[in-house]
Amino acid sequence: MKLPSILLANACSALFIADLSAAAVVNASAVSDGVANMCPTSPPIPQAMNPHEYEDLVKYYKYAYAAYSEKCLFPNQANGVRVTTSVFNNTVIYGLASGAGYIAVDDTKREYIIAYHGTKSVNDIMDDLKITLSSFSVSGITVPEAVMIHTGFRDVYFRNKRHDILINLLTKEFERNSGYSIVTTGHSLGGALASISGVILHRKFKVPVKIYTYGQPRTGNAKYASWVEDGVDRSNIFRSVNKNDPGPTSIPHVPFTRLNYMHHGTEYWTCGDGNTSDDTRECNLPEQPNCSRDIKTAAPDIGTKPHSNYFGLADNLEFCDQRPL
């Protein structure tokens, strides 16, 4: 099927250029996104986010954003987090190009954090543009035939045996640390990878999994959205959208077509002027009306702040070891 040029242009400029801009400002100071209050004033009005859950939403964003910088990959031990060579070696697991990320261990919370960055390379851009839906298979897991995901996201996730290496590493870790849970997190393209990774790891290891994504584009069809929610459970999915961020709508939802993409729940939409739980609304249904789906997205250019500036943060130094690699 020939894809409309306007769709490709929207995807390329909104999702990819904004990601490259995000990577460029990792070490910048906190700034405002310059976007006015967008919270709905007429029913149905989604409820404000739980303050404790909001704290975690911000915390795991810092992990996701740390994956962008080659000088900021290692979470700081002062925050109760460790990185060991048995769990993570950046050049071995993901490399520094397409689909890069890292794995951290929080022994206090007894969890593994798997973080993915968004678009950083030309290869990422080429993968992002593969927007047809494709089926996929995973050894040891039954994936329903009707479940389909973005072809490029699938390719990034499985390329160079990344999935197999991840499974092998976690298998060894769970032999030593039974009772640990998993958190997957990522920004933009990384959010899509965190979604795919999260549902697969939950079904593989049968352990509690939470998924935190930020500016995640639609990743699969309606069957995929249901598969994620039924497996991980919607209460453990935190899909964050910042105001009129173009990332989540860069791949459109066109019902009853071959491009029948759909978001999974639950969306947490930061629509207010500030960066508090009261400014973030809980949207429990996929593609829920009166949430970010109904907002005209920002102009997709490098100056677009909503995609690269979540929670007023343009850095994550709190979680980073500043030594050079």
Short mmCIF file of C-alpha atoms in Angstrom, two decimals:
data_model
loop_
_atom_site.label_atom_id
_atom_site.label_comp_id
_atom_site.label_asym_id
_atom_site.label_seq_id
_atom_site.Cartn_x
_atom_site.Cartn_y
_atom_site.Cartn_z
CA MET A 1 0.00 0.00 0.00
CA LYS A 2 1.34 3.40 -0.93
CA LEU A 3 1.51 5.58 2.16
CA PRO A 4 0.25 9.18 2.00
CA SER A 5 3.13 11.64 1.81
CA ILE A 6 1.57 13.87 4.47
CA LEU A 7 1.58 10.92 6.90
CA LEU A 8 5.25 10.24 6.26
CA ALA A 9 6.11 13.92 6.60
CA ASN A 10 4.24 14.17 9.89
CA ALA A 11 5.93 11.08 11.28
CA CYS A 12 9.40 12.13 10.18
CA SER A 13 9.26 15.70 11.42
CA ALA A 14 7.17 15.33 14.55
CA LEU A 15 8.56 12.12 16.02
CA PHE A 16 12.12 12.08 14.78
CA ILE A 17 13.33 15.67 14.71
CA ALA A 18 11.82 16.25 18.14
CA ASP A 19 13.71 13.21 19.45
CA LEU A 20 16.98 14.49 18.04
CA SER A 21 16.25 17.81 19.70
CA ALA A 22 15.58 15.99 22.96
CA ALA A 23 18.94 14.25 22.79
CA ALA A 24 20.65 17.61 22.29
CA VAL A 25 19.29 19.15 25.51
CA VAL A 26 19.99 16.36 28.00
CA ASN A 27 22.36 18.55 29.99
CA ALA A 28 20.27 21.72 29.81
CA SER A 29 18.51 23.32 32.76
CA ALA A 30 14.83 22.89 33.48
CA VAL A 31 12.74 25.03 31.16
CA SER A 32 9.09 25.74 30.43
CA ASP A 33 7.42 24.19 27.40
CA GLY A 34 5.67 27.50 26.76
CA VAL A 35 2.26 25.87 26.22
CA ALA A 36 -0.85 27.17 27.94
CA ASN A 37 -3.25 25.15 30.10
CA MET A 38 -5.10 22.56 28.00
CA CYS A 39 -7.10 20.78 30.68
CA PRO A 40 -10.75 20.25 29.72
CA THR A 41 -13.35 22.43 31.41
CA SER A 42 -16.47 20.62 30.24
CA PRO A 43 -17.54 17.04 31.07
CA PRO A 44 -16.32 14.42 31.03
CA ILE A 45 -13.35 15.79 32.97
CA PRO A 46 -10.69 13.14 33.76
CA GLN A 47 -9.55 13.00 37.36
CA ALA A 48 -6.20 14.27 38.61
CA MET A 49 -3.38 11.76 39.04
CA ASN A 50 -2.56 10.23 42.39
CA PRO A 51 0.38 12.24 43.90
CA HIS A 52 2.42 9.14 44.80
CA GLU A 53 2.01 7.68 41.33
CA TYR A 54 2.98 11.05 39.88
CA GLU A 55 6.27 10.95 41.79
CA ASP A 56 7.08 7.61 40.18
CA LEU A 57 6.02 8.92 36.77
CA VAL A 58 8.62 11.69 37.07
CA LYS A 59 11.27 9.37 38.51
CA TYR A 60 11.12 6.84 35.69
CA TYR A 61 11.17 9.64 33.12
CA LYS A 62 14.64 10.49 34.41
CA TYR A 63 15.75 6.93 33.74
CA ALA A 64 14.34 7.09 30.22
CA TYR A 65 15.93 10.43 29.44
CA ALA A 66 19.29 9.31 30.83
CA ALA A 67 19.49 6.80 27.97
CA TYR A 68 19.92 9.63 25.44
CA SER A 69 23.36 10.77 26.51
CA GLU A 70 26.53 8.76 26.15
CA LYS A 71 27.89 10.68 29.16
CA CYS A 72 24.83 10.03 31.28
CA LEU A 73 24.02 6.35 31.04
CA PHE A 74 24.85 5.16 34.53
CA PRO A 75 22.34 5.76 37.33
CA ASN A 76 24.02 7.14 40.42
CA GLN A 77 24.51 4.72 43.32
CA ALA A 78 23.57 7.52 45.70
CA ASN A 79 19.99 6.97 44.57
CA GLY A 80 20.02 3.33 45.65
CA VAL A 81 20.64 2.10 42.12
CA ARG A 82 23.49 -0.01 40.82
CA VAL A 83 24.68 -1.09 37.41
CA THR A 84 26.79 -4.24 37.18
CA THR A 85 28.59 -5.71 34.19
CA SER A 86 26.62 -8.90 34.65
CA VAL A 87 23.42 -6.96 34.08
CA PHE A 88 24.45 -4.28 31.63
CA ASN A 89 27.20 -3.67 29.16
CA ASN A 90 26.14 -0.94 26.75
CA THR A 91 28.30 -2.09 23.85
CA VAL A 92 27.21 -5.71 24.22
CA ILE A 93 23.47 -5.41 24.74
CA TYR A 94 22.27 -2.49 22.69
CA GLY A 95 25.21 -0.59 21.26
CA LEU A 96 25.27 3.19 20.96
CA ALA A 97 23.14 3.49 17.83
CA SER A 98 19.67 2.22 16.98
CA GLY A 99 17.61 1.02 19.91
CA ALA A 100 20.17 1.79 22.60
CA GLY A 101 19.33 1.51 26.27
CA TYR A 102 20.55 0.26 29.60
CA ILE A 103 19.52 -1.93 32.51
CA ALA A 104 19.78 -0.79 36.12
CA VAL A 105 19.01 -2.57 39.38
CA ASP A 106 17.36 -0.96 42.38
CA ASP A 107 18.01 -3.33 45.26
CA THR A 108 15.98 -1.20 47.66
CA LYS A 109 12.84 -1.50 45.55
CA ARG A 110 13.89 -4.95 44.33
CA GLU A 111 13.41 -4.15 40.67
CA TYR A 112 15.20 -4.11 37.33
CA ILE A 113 14.79 -0.94 35.27
CA ILE A 114 15.17 -1.32 31.52
CA ALA A 115 15.40 2.09 29.81
CA TYR A 116 15.31 2.92 26.11
CA HIS A 117 16.05 6.20 24.35
CA GLY A 118 14.21 7.62 21.34
CA THR A 119 15.44 8.41 17.86
CA LYS A 120 19.15 9.24 17.70
CA SER A 121 20.44 8.01 14.36
CA VAL A 122 19.64 7.83 10.66
CA ASN A 123 18.96 4.12 11.14
CA ASP A 124 16.36 4.99 13.77
CA ILE A 125 14.67 7.37 11.34
CA MET A 126 14.53 4.72 8.65
CA ASP A 127 12.98 2.28 11.12
CA ASP A 128 10.50 4.89 12.35
CA LEU A 129 9.22 5.30 8.79
CA LYS A 130 8.29 1.62 8.45
CA ILE A 131 4.76 2.29 9.63
CA THR A 132 2.96 -0.72 8.20
CA LEU A 133 1.75 -3.26 10.77
CA SER A 134 3.42 -6.66 11.06
CA SER A 135 2.97 -9.81 13.10
CA PHE A 136 5.80 -11.15 15.25
CA SER A 137 6.75 -14.24 17.20
CA VAL A 138 8.65 -14.77 20.44
CA SER A 139 10.18 -18.08 21.54
CA GLY A 140 8.31 -19.55 24.48
CA ILE A 141 5.42 -17.07 24.27
CA THR A 142 2.11 -17.39 22.47
CA VAL A 143 1.44 -14.20 20.52
CA PRO A 144 -2.10 -14.17 19.10
CA GLU A 145 -2.10 -14.11 15.31
CA ALA A 146 -4.18 -10.92 15.20
CA VAL A 147 -1.64 -8.98 17.33
CA MET A 148 0.37 -6.66 15.08
CA ILE A 149 2.93 -3.92 15.74
CA HIS A 150 4.74 -1.18 13.86
CA THR A 151 7.23 -2.90 11.52
CA GLY A 152 10.09 -0.53 12.33
CA PHE A 153 9.63 -0.82 16.09
CA ARG A 154 9.59 -4.59 15.74
CA ASP A 155 12.82 -4.51 13.74
CA VAL A 156 14.58 -2.28 16.29
CA TYR A 157 13.52 -4.44 19.22
CA PHE A 158 14.64 -7.77 17.74
CA ARG A 159 17.67 -6.59 15.72
CA ASN A 160 21.11 -8.04 16.53
CA LYS A 161 19.56 -10.58 18.94
CA ARG A 162 18.91 -7.79 21.47
CA HIS A 163 15.83 -9.56 22.77
CA ASP A 164 17.65 -12.88 23.20
CA ILE A 165 20.54 -11.22 25.02
CA LEU A 166 18.13 -9.39 27.31
CA ILE A 167 16.27 -12.62 28.13
CA ASN A 168 19.50 -14.47 28.88
CA LEU A 169 20.79 -11.73 31.17
CA LEU A 170 17.54 -11.44 33.11
CA THR A 171 17.28 -15.23 33.41
CA LYS A 172 20.66 -15.28 35.17
CA GLU A 173 19.69 -12.34 37.38
CA PHE A 174 16.41 -13.88 38.48
CA GLU A 175 18.28 -17.02 39.51
CA ARG A 176 20.13 -14.82 42.04
CA ASN A 177 17.39 -12.33 42.82
CA SER A 178 14.06 -14.10 42.97
CA GLY A 179 11.20 -11.84 43.89
CA TYR A 180 12.45 -8.85 41.90
CA SER A 181 10.06 -7.04 39.54
CA ILE A 182 10.65 -5.28 36.21
CA VAL A 183 10.10 -1.69 35.08
CA THR A 184 10.45 -0.77 31.42
CA THR A 185 10.67 2.89 30.49
CA GLY A 186 11.38 4.97 27.41
CA HIS A 187 10.79 8.24 25.58
CA SER A 188 9.17 8.42 22.12
CA LEU A 189 10.57 5.55 20.03
CA GLY A 190 11.97 4.29 23.34
CA GLY A 191 8.43 4.29 24.72
CA ALA A 192 7.33 1.95 21.96
CA LEU A 193 10.27 -0.35 22.76
CA ALA A 194 9.40 -0.21 26.48
CA SER A 195 5.84 -1.23 25.64
CA ILE A 196 6.93 -4.20 23.52
CA SER A 197 9.60 -5.21 26.02
CA GLY A 198 7.27 -4.89 28.99
CA VAL A 199 4.54 -7.19 27.74
CA ILE A 200 7.02 -9.79 26.48
CA LEU A 201 9.04 -9.84 29.72
CA HIS A 202 5.89 -10.14 31.81
CA ARG A 203 4.71 -13.16 29.85
CA LYS A 204 8.20 -14.69 29.79
CA PHE A 205 9.17 -14.37 33.44
CA LYS A 206 5.73 -14.25 35.08
CA VAL A 207 6.84 -11.42 37.38
CA PRO A 208 5.16 -8.05 38.06
CA VAL A 209 5.97 -5.52 35.33
CA LYS A 210 5.28 -1.81 35.11
CA ILE A 211 5.56 0.15 31.87
CA TYR A 212 6.35 3.88 31.87
CA THR A 213 6.39 5.65 28.52
CA TYR A 214 6.72 9.32 27.55
CA GLY A 215 5.59 10.65 24.18
CA GLN A 216 5.08 7.06 22.99
CA PRO A 217 3.74 6.82 19.44
CA ARG A 218 0.96 4.38 18.74
CA THR A 219 2.80 1.05 18.67
CA GLY A 220 0.35 -1.55 17.38
CA ASN A 221 -3.22 -2.33 16.47
CA ALA A 222 -6.22 -2.68 18.77
CA LYS A 223 -5.42 -6.36 19.37
CA TYR A 224 -1.92 -5.41 20.48
CA ALA A 225 -3.30 -2.77 22.84
CA SER A 226 -5.62 -5.37 24.40
CA TRP A 227 -2.79 -7.93 24.61
CA VAL A 228 -0.64 -5.47 26.55
CA GLU A 229 -3.45 -4.49 28.90
CA ASP A 230 -4.59 -8.06 29.52
CA GLY A 231 -1.04 -9.17 30.26
CA VAL A 232 0.60 -6.37 32.22
CA ASP A 233 -2.74 -5.02 33.50
CA ARG A 234 -3.82 -1.48 32.74
CA SER A 235 -3.14 -0.40 36.34
CA ASN A 236 0.57 -1.07 35.73
CA ILE A 237 0.78 0.95 32.49
CA PHE A 238 1.68 4.64 32.71
CA ARG A 239 1.61 6.24 29.26
CA SER A 240 2.55 9.87 29.79
CA VAL A 241 1.64 12.60 27.31
CA ASN A 242 2.77 16.20 27.73
CA LYS A 243 0.17 18.71 26.54
CA ASN A 244 0.12 18.80 22.72
CA ASP A 245 3.17 16.59 22.19
CA PRO A 246 3.09 15.48 18.52
CA GLY A 247 4.82 12.16 19.29
CA PRO A 248 1.76 10.17 20.44
CA THR A 249 -0.22 11.17 17.32
CA SER A 250 2.64 10.96 14.82
CA ILE A 251 1.20 7.61 13.78
CA PRO A 252 -2.53 8.23 13.28
CA HIS A 253 -5.43 6.11 14.46
CA VAL A 254 -7.42 5.35 11.30
CA PRO A 255 -10.13 2.82 12.21
CA PHE A 256 -11.08 0.03 9.81
CA THR A 257 -7.98 0.38 7.64
CA ARG A 258 -4.64 -1.41 7.39
CA LEU A 259 -3.27 1.43 9.55
CA ASN A 260 -5.62 0.65 12.42
CA TYR A 261 -3.23 1.73 15.19
CA MET A 262 -4.51 2.20 18.73
CA HIS A 263 -2.93 3.33 21.99
CA HIS A 264 -3.12 1.10 25.03
CA GLY A 265 -4.08 2.55 28.40
CA THR A 266 -3.57 4.15 30.77
CA GLU A 267 -2.79 7.67 29.58
CA TYR A 268 -1.57 10.30 32.04
CA TRP A 269 -1.96 13.62 30.31
CA THR A 270 -0.11 16.63 31.69
CA CYS A 271 -2.48 19.34 30.51
CA GLY A 272 -2.05 22.04 33.18
CA ASP A 273 0.25 25.05 33.51
CA GLY A 274 2.40 23.51 36.23
CA ASN A 275 4.14 20.22 36.85
CA THR A 276 2.17 18.63 39.67
CA SER A 277 -0.18 15.71 40.02
CA ASP A 278 -3.12 18.15 39.79
CA ASP A 279 -1.88 19.20 36.34
CA THR A 280 -1.83 15.59 35.14
CA ARG A 281 -5.08 13.81 34.33
CA GLU A 282 -5.76 10.08 34.35
CA CYS A 283 -7.39 8.82 31.14
CA ASN A 284 -8.31 5.20 31.72
CA LEU A 285 -9.60 4.25 28.28
CA PRO A 286 -7.52 3.85 25.11
CA GLU A 287 -8.09 6.83 22.79
CA GLN A 288 -10.25 8.42 25.50
CA PRO A 289 -12.19 11.54 24.50
CA ASN A 290 -11.40 14.79 26.32
CA CYS A 291 -7.77 13.73 26.67
CA SER A 292 -4.72 14.30 24.46
CA ARG A 293 -6.35 12.56 21.49
CA ASP A 294 -8.68 15.52 21.02
CA ILE A 295 -5.96 18.19 21.12
CA LYS A 296 -4.36 19.64 18.02
CA THR A 297 -0.71 18.64 18.23
CA ALA A 298 2.19 21.05 18.29
CA ALA A 299 3.96 22.18 15.14
CA PRO A 300 6.50 19.42 14.44
CA ASP A 301 9.77 21.31 14.46
CA ILE A 302 12.90 21.49 16.59
CA GLY A 303 11.41 24.31 18.63
CA THR A 304 8.59 22.08 19.83
CA LYS A 305 9.02 21.81 23.60
CA PRO A 306 6.16 19.47 24.60
CA HIS A 307 7.89 16.41 23.15
CA SER A 308 11.31 17.02 24.66
CA ASN A 309 10.43 18.74 27.93
CA TYR A 310 8.33 16.55 30.22
CA PHE A 311 7.60 17.73 33.76
CA GLY A 312 9.65 20.89 33.22
CA LEU A 313 12.80 18.77 33.06
CA ALA A 314 15.36 18.99 30.31
CA ASP A 315 17.99 17.06 32.22
CA ASN A 316 18.31 14.08 34.55
CA LEU A 317 21.54 14.80 36.36
CA GLU A 318 20.01 13.54 39.60
CA PHE A 319 20.23 9.99 38.27
CA CYS A 320 23.52 10.22 36.38
CA ASP A 321 27.12 9.39 37.02
CA GLN A 322 29.00 12.21 35.31
CA ARG A 323 32.16 10.26 34.51
CA PRO A 324 32.86 10.00 30.76
CA LEU A 325 32.46 6.60 29.16
#
